[in-house]
Backbone as ProteinMPNN parsed JSONL, in Angstrom:
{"seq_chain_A": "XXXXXXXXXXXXXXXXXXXXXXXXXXXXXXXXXXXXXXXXXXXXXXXXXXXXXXXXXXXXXXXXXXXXXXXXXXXXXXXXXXXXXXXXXXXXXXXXXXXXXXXXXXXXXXXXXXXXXXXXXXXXXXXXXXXXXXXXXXXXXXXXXXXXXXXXXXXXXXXXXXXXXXXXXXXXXXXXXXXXXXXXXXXXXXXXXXXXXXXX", "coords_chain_A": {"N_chain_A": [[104.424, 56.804, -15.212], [104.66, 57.366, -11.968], [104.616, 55.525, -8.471], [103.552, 56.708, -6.502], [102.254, 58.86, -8.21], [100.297, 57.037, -9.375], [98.514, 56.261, -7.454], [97.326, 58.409, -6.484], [95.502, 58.401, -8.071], [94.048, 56.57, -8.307], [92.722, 56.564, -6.192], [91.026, 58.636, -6.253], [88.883, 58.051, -7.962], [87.959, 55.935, -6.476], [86.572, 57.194, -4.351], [84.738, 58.523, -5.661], [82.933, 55.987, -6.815], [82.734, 55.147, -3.883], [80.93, 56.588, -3.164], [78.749, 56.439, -4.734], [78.057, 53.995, -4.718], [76.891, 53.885, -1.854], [74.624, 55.489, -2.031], [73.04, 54.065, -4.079], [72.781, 51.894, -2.284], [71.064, 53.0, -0.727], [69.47, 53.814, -1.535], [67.867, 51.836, -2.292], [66.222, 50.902, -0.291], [63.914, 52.671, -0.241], [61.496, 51.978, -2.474], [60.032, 53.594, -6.0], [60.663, 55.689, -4.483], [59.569, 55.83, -2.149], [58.303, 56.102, 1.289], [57.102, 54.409, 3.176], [57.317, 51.91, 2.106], [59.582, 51.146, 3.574], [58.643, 51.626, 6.381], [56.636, 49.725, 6.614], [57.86, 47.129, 6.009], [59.55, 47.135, 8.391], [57.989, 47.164, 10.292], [57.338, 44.23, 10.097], [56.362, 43.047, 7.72], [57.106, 42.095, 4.533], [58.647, 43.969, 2.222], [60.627, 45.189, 1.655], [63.332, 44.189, -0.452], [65.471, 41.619, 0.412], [68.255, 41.357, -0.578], [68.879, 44.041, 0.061], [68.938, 44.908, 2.681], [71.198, 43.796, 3.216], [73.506, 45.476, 2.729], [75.361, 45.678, 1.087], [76.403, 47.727, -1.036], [76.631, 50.44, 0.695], [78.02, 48.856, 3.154], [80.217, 47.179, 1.855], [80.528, 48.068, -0.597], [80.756, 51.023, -0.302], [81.847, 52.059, 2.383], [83.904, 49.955, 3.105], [85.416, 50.899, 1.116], [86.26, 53.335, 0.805], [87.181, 53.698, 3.209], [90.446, 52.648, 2.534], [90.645, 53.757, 0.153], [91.353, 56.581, 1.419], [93.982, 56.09, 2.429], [95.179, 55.035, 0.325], [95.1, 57.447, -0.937], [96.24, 59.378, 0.965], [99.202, 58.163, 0.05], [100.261, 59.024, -1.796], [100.463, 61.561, -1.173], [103.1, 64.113, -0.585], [105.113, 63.806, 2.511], [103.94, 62.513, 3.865], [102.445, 59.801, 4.475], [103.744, 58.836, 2.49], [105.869, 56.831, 1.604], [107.959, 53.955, 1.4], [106.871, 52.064, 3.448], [104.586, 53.282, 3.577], [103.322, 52.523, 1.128], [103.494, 49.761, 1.617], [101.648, 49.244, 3.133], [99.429, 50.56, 1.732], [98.673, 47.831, 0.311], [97.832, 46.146, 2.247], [95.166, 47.501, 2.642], [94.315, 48.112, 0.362], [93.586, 45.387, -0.336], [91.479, 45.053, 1.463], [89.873, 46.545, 0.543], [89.301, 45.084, -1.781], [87.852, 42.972, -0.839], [85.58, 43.92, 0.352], [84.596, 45.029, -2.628], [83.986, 42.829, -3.838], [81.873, 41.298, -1.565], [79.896, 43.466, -2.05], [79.677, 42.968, -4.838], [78.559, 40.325, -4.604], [76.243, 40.428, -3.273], [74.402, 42.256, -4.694], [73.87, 40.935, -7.068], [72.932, 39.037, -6.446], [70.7, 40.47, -5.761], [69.831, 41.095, -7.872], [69.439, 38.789, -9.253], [67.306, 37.157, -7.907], [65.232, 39.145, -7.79], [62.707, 41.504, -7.175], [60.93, 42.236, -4.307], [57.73, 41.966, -4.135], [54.013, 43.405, -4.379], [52.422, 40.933, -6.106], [50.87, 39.573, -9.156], [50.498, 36.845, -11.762], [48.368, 36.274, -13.392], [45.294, 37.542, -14.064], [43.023, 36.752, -12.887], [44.108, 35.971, -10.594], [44.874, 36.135, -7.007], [46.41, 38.878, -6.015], [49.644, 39.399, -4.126], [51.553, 39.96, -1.64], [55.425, 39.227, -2.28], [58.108, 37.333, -3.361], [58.42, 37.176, -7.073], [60.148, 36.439, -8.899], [61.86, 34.613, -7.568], [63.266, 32.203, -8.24], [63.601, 32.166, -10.864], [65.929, 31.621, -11.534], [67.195, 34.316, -12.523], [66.085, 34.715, -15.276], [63.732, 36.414, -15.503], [64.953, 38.851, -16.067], [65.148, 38.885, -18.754], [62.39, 38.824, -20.29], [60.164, 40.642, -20.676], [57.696, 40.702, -20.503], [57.065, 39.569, -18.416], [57.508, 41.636, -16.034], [55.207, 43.021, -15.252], [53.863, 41.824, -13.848], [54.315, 42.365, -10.812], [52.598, 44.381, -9.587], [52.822, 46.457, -7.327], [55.363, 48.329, -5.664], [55.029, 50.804, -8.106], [56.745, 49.862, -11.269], [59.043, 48.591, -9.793], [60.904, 46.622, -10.826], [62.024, 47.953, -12.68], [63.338, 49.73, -11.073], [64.957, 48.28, -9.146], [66.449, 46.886, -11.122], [67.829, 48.501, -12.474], [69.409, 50.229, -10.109], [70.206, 48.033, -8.891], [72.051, 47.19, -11.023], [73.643, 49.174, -11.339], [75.373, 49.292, -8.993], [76.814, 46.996, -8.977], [78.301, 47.663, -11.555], [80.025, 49.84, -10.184], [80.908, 48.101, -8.27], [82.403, 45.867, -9.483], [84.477, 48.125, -10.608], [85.778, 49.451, -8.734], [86.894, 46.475, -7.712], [89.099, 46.269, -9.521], [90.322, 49.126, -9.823], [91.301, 48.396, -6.791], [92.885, 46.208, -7.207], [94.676, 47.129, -8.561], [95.968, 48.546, -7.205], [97.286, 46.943, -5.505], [99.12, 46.028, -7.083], [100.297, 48.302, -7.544], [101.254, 49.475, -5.185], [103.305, 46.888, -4.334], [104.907, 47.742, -6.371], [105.461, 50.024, -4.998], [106.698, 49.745, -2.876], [108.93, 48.405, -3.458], [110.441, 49.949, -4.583], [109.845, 52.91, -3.939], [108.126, 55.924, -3.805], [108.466, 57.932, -5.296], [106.753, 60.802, -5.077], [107.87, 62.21, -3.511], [110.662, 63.469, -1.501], [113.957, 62.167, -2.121], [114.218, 58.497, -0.843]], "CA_chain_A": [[103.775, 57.355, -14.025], [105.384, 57.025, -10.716], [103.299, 54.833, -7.896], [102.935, 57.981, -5.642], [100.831, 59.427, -8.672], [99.097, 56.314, -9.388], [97.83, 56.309, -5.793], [96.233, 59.227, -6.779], [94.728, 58.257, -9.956], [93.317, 55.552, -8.304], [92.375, 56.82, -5.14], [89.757, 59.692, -6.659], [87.95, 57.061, -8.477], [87.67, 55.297, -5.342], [85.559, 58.532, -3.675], [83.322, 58.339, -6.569], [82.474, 55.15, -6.791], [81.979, 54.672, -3.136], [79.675, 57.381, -3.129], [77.856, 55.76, -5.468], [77.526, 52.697, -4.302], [75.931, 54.008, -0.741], [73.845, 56.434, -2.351], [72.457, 53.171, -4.667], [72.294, 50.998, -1.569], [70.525, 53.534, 0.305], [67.871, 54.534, -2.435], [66.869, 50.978, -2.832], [65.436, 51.293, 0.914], [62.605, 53.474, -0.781], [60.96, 51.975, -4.026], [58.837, 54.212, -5.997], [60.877, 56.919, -4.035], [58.367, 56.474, -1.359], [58.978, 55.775, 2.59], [55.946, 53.572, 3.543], [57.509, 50.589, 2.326], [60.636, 50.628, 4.733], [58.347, 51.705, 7.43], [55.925, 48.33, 6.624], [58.601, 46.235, 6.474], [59.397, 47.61, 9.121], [56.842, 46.49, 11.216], [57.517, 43.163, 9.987], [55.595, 43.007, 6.465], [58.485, 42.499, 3.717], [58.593, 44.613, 1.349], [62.057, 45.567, 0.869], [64.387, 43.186, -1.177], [66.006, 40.805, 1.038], [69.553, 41.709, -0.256], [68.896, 45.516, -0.115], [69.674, 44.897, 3.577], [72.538, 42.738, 3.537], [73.968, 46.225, 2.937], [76.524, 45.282, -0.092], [76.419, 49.01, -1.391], [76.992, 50.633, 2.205], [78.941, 48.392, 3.654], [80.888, 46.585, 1.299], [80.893, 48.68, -1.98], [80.823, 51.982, 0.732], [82.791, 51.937, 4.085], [85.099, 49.404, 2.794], [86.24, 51.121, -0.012], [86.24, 54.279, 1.444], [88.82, 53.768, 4.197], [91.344, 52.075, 1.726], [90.869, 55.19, -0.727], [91.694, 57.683, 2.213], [95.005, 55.982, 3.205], [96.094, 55.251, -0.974], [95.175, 58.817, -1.354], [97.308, 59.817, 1.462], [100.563, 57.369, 0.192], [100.388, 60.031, -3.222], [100.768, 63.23, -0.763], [103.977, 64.436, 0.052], [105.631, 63.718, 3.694], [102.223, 61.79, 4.342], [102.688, 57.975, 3.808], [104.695, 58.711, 0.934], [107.08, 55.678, 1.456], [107.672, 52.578, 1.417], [106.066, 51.555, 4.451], [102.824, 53.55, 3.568], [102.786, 51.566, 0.006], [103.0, 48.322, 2.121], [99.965, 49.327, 4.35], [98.34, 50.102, 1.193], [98.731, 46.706, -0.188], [96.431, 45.427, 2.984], [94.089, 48.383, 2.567], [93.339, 47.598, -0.883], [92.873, 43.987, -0.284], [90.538, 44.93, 2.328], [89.055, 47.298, -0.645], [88.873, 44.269, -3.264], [86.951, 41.935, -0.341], [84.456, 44.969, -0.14], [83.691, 44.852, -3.588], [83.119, 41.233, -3.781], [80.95, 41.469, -1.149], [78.826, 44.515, -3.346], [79.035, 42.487, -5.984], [77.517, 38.83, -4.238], [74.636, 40.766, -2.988], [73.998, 43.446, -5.874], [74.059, 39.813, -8.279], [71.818, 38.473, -5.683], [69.542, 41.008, -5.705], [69.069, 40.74, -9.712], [69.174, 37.259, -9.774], [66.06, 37.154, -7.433], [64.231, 39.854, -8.003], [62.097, 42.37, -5.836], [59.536, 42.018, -3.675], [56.39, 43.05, -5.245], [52.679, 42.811, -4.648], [52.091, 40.431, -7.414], [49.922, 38.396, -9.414], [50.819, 36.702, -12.885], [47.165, 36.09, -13.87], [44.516, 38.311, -13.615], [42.222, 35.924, -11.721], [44.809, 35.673, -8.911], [44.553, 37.327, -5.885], [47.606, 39.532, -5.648], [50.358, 39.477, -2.625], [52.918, 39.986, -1.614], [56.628, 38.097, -2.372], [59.222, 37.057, -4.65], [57.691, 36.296, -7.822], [61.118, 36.044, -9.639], [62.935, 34.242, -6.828], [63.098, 30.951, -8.744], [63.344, 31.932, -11.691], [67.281, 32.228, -11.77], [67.46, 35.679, -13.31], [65.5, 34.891, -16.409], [63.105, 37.815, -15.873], [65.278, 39.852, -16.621], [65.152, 38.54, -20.403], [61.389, 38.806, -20.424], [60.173, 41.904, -19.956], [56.511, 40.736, -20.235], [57.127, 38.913, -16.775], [57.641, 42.348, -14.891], [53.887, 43.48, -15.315], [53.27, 40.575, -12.756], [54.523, 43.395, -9.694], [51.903, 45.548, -9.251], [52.739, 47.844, -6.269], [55.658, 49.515, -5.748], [55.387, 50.618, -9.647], [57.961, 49.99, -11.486], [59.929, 48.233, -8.814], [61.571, 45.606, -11.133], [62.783, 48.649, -13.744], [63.785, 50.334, -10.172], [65.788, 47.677, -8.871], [67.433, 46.707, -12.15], [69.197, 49.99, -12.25], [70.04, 50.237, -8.625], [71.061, 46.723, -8.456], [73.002, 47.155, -11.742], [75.06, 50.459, -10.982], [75.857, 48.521, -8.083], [77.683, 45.875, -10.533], [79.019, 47.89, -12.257], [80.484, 50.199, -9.273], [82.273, 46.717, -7.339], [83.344, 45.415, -10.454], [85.728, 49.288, -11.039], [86.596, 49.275, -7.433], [87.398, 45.294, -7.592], [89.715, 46.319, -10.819], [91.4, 49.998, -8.841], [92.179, 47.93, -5.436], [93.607, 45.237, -7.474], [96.029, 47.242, -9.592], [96.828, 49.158, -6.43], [97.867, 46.632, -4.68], [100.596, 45.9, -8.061], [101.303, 49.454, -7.793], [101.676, 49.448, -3.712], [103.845, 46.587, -4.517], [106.326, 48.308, -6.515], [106.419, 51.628, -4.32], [106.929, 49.405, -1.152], [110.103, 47.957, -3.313], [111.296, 51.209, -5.225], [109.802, 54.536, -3.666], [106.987, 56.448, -4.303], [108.976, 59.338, -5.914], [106.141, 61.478, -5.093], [108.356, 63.025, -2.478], [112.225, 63.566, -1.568], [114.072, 60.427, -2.598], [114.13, 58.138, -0.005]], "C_chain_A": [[104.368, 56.69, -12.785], [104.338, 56.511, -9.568], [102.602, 55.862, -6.84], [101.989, 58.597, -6.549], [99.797, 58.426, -9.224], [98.198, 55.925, -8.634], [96.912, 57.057, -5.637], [95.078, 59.237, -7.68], [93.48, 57.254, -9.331], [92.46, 55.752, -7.379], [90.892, 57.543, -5.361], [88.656, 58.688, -6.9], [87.226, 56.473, -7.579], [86.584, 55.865, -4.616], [84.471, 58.213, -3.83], [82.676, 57.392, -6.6], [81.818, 54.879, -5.077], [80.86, 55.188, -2.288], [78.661, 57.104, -3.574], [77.069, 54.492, -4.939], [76.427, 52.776, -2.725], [74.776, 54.756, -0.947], [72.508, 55.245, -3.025], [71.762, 52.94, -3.246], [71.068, 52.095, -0.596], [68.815, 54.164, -0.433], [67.194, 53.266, -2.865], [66.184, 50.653, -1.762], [64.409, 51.638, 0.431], [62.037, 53.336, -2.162], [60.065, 53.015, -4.368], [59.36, 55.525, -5.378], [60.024, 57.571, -2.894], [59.001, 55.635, 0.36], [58.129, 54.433, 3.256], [56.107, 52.326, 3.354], [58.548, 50.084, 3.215], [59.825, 50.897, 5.448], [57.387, 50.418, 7.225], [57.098, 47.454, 7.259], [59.38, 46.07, 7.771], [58.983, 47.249, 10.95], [56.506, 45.077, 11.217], [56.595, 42.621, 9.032], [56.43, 43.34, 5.383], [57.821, 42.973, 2.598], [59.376, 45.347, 0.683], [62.981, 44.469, 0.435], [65.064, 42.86, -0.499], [67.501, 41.123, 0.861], [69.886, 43.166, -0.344], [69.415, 45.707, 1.244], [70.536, 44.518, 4.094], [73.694, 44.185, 3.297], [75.112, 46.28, 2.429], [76.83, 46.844, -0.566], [77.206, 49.517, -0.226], [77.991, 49.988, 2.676], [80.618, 47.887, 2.977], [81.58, 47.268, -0.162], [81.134, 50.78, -1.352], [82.08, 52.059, 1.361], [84.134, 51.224, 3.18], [85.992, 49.549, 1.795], [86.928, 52.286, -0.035], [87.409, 54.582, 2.226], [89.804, 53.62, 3.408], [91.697, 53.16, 0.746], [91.92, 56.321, 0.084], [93.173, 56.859, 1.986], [95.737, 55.429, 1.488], [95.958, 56.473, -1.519], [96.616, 59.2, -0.692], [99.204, 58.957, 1.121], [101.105, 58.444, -1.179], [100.867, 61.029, -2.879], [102.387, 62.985, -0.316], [104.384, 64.393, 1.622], [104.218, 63.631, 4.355], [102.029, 60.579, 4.378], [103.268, 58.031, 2.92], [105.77, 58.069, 1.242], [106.838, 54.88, 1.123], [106.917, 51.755, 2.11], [104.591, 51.738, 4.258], [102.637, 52.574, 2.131], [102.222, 50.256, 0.531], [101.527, 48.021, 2.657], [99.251, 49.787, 3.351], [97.86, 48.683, 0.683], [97.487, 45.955, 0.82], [95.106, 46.04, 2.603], [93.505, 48.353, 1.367], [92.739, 45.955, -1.124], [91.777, 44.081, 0.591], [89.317, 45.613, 1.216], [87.984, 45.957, -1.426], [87.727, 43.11, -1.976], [85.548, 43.004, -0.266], [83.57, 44.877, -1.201], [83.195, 43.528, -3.977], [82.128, 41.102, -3.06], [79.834, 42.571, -2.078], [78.729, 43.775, -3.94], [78.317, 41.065, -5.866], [76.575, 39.451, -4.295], [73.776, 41.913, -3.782], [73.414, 41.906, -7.153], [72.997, 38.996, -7.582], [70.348, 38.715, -5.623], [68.836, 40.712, -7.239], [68.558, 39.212, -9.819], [67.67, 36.669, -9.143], [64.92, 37.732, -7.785], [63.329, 40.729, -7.063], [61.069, 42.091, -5.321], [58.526, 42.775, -3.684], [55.036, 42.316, -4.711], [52.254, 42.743, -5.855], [50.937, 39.594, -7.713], [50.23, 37.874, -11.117], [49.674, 36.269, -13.941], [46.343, 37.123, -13.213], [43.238, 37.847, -12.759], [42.537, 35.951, -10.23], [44.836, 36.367, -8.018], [45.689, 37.529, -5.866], [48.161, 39.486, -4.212], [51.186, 39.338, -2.683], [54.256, 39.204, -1.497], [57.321, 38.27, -3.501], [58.791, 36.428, -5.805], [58.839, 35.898, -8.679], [62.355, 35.167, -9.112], [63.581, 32.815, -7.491], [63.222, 30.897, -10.291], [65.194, 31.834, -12.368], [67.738, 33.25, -12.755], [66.877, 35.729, -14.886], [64.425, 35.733, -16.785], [63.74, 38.716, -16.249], [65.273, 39.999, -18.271], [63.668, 38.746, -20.565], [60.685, 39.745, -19.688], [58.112, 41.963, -19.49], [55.873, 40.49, -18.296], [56.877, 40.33, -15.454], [56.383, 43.004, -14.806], [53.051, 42.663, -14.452], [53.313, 41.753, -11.425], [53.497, 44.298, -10.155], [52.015, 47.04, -8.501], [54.652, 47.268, -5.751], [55.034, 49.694, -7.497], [56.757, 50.861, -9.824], [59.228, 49.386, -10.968], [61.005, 47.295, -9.58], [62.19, 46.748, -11.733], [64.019, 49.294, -12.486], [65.098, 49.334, -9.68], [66.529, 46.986, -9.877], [68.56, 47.9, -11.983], [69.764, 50.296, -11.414], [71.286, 49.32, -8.541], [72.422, 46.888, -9.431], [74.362, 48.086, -11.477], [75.631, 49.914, -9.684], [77.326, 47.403, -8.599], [78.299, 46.229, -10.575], [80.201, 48.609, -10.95], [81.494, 48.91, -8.934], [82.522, 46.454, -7.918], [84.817, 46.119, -10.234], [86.663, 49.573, -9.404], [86.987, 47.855, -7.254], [88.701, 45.344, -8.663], [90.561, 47.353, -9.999], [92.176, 49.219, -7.868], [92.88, 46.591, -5.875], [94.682, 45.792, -8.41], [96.592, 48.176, -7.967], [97.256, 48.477, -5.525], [99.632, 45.727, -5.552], [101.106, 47.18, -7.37], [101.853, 49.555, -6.381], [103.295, 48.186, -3.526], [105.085, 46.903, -4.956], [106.608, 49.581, -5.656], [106.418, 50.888, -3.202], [108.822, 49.201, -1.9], [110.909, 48.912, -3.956], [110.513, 52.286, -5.227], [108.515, 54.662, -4.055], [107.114, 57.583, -5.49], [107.709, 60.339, -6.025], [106.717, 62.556, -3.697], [110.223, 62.957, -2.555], [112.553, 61.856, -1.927], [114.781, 59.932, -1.276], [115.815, 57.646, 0.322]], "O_chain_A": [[104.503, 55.467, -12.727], [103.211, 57.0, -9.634], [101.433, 55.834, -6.456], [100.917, 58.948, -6.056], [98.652, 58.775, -9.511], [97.187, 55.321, -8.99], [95.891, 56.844, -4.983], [94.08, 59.934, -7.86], [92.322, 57.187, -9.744], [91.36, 55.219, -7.519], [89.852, 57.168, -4.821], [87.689, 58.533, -6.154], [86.003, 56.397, -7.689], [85.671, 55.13, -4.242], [83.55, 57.836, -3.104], [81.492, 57.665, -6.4], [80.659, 54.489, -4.93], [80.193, 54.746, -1.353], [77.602, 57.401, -3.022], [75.88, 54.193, -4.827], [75.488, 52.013, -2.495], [73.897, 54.715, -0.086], [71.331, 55.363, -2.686], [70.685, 53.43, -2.907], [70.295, 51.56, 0.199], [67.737, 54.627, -0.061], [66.205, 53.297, -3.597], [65.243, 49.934, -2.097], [63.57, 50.758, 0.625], [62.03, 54.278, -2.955], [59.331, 53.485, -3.499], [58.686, 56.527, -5.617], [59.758, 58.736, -2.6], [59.912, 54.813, 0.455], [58.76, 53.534, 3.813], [55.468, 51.49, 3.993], [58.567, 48.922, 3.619], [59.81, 49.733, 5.847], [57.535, 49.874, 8.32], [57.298, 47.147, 8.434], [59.793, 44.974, 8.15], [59.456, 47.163, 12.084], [55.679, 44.594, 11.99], [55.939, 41.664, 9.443], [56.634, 44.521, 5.101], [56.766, 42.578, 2.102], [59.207, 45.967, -0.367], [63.369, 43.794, 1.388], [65.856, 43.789, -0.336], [68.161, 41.203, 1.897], [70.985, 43.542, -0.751], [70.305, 46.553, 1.334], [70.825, 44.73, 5.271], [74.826, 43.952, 3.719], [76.012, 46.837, 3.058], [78.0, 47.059, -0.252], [78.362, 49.118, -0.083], [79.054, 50.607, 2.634], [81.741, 48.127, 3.421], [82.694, 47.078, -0.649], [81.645, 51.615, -2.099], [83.183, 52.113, 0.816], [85.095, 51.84, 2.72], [86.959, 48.845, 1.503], [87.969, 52.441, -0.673], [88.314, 55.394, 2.035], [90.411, 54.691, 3.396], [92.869, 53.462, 0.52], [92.948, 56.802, -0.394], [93.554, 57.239, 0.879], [96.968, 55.452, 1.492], [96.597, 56.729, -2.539], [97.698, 59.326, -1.266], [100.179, 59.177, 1.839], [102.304, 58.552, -1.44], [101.598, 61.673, -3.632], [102.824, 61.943, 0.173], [103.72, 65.284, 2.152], [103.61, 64.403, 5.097], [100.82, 60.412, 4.224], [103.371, 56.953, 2.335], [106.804, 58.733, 1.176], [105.777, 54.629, 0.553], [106.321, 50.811, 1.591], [103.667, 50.97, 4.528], [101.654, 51.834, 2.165], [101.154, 49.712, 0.252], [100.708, 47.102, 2.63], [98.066, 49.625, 3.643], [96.652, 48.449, 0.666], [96.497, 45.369, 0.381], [94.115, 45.375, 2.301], [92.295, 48.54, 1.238], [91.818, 45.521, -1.817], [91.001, 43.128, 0.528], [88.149, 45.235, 1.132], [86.771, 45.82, -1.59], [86.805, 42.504, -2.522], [84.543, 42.707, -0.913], [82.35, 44.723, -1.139], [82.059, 43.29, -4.39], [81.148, 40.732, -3.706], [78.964, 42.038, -2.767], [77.558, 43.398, -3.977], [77.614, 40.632, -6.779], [75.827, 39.275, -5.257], [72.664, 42.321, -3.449], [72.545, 42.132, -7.995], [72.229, 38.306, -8.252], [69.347, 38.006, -5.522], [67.734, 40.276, -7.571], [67.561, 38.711, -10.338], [66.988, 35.865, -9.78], [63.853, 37.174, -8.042], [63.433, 40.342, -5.899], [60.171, 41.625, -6.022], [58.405, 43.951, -3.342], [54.887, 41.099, -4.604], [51.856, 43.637, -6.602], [50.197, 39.039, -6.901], [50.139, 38.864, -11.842], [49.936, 35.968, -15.106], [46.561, 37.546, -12.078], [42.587, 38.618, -12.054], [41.863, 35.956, -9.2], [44.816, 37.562, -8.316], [46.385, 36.527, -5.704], [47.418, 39.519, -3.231], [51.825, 38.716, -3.532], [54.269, 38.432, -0.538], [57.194, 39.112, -4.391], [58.714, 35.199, -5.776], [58.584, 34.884, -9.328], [63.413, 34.955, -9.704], [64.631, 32.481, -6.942], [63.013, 29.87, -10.936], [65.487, 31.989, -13.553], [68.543, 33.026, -13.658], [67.176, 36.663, -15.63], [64.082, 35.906, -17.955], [63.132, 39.586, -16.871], [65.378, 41.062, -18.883], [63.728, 39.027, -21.762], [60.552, 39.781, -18.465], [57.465, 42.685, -18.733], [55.011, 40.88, -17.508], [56.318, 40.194, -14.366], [56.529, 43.891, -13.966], [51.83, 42.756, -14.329], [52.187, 42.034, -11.015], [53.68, 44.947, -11.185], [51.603, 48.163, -8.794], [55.019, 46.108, -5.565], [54.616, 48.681, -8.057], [57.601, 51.512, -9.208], [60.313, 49.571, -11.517], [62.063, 47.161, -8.965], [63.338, 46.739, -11.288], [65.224, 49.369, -12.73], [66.233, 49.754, -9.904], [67.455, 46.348, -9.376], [69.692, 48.019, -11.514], [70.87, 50.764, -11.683], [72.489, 49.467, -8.322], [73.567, 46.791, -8.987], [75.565, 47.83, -11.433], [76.733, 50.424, -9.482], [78.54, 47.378, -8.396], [79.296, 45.827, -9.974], [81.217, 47.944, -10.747], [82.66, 48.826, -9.321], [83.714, 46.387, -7.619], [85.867, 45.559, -9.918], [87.85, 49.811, -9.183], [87.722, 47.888, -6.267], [89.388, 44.324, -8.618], [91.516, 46.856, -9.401], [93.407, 49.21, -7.893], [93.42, 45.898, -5.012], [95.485, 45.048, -8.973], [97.807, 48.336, -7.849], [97.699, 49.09, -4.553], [100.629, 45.194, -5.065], [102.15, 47.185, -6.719], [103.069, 49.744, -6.36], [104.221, 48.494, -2.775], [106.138, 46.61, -4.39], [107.717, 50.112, -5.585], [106.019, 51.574, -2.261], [109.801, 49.617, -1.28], [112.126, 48.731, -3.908], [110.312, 52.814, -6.321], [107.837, 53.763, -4.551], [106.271, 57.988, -6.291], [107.566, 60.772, -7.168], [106.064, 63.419, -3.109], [110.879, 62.488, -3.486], [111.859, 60.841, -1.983], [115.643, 60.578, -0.68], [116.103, 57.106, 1.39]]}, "name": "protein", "num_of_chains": 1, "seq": "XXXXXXXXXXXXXXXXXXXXXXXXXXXXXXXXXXXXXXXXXXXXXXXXXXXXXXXXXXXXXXXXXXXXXXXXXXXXXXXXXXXXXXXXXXXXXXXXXXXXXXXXXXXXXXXXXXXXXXXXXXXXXXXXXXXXXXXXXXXXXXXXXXXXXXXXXXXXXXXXXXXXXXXXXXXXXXXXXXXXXXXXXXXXXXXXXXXXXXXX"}
């Protein structure tokens, strides 16, 4: 495969994923699928997950993966960046990619490792309220599933932000893995062509 069509190969993926990843970051705004807790918090009563706004999805597993896609898409097209020069300028554009997904993946690993902010109580005596009941626990709720029956309100919020947080993961991982082979493959079409166009 020639690096002009691995530009492409890699590029699509890129779309998808960073569709994904803003779509995640943007649905863990609303636990429960409901609006009332971004508008609390809002008002300055937390209730959305502390790294749900650090904006790792969106920003980092999003935007920044996003741009870098567009411009290793365009190094694949014909009399479009298809040189050498456009390989080079992908080589930045995917390093700017792979800091993206590191970022997604600190604050997606952050979010699990903490846990959500839940009106809780872990005894039934206790007066329930709101906070981090897993913040401390360094991600060992997630092994103990009895633990997540402590969150009361959103429901569900721990099953909710597992899956969010996780497809998150997984997402910056496959974009930390694309913008790091495309910046091999940008490598060789900066030093022998793209052959996705006339030969240079």
């Amino acid at each position: 495969m020639c690096t002009g069509a691995c530009s492409k190969f890699i590029a699509i993926p890129l779309y998808v994923l960073a569709l994904v990843s803003v779509i995640c970051n943007i649905m863990l705004f609303f636990p429960d699928f409901d609006t009332k807790y971004a508008a609390e918090d809002k008002k300055g009563a937390p209730r959305i997950t502390e790294e749900v706004k650090y904006m790792g999805g969106f920003i980092g597993g999003g935007i920044m993966i996003l741009i870098p896609a567009i411009h290793i898409h365009l190094t694949s097209a014909k009399n479009c960046c298809a040189n050498r020069c456009g390989m080079f300028l992908s080589i930045g554009f995917a390093a700017a990619g792979v800091l993206g997904a590191i970022y997604s993946l600190s604050a997606s690993s952050l979010g699990l490792a903490n846990g959500p902010v839940c009106y809780w109580s872990n005894v039934d005596s206790a007066i329930p309220e709101w906070g981090r009941p897993f913040a401390n626990s360094s991600g060992n709720y997630l092994n103990d599933k009895s633990m997540w029956s402590w969150c009361k309100s959103p429901p569900n919020v721990v099953e909710f932000n597992l899956g969010l947080f996780s497809t998150l993961m997984v997402a910056a991982c496959l974009e930390l893995i694309f913008c790091a082979i495309q910046m091999v493959n940008g490598l060789f079409g900066c030093l022998c062509g793209t052959c996705s166009g006339n030969k240079e």
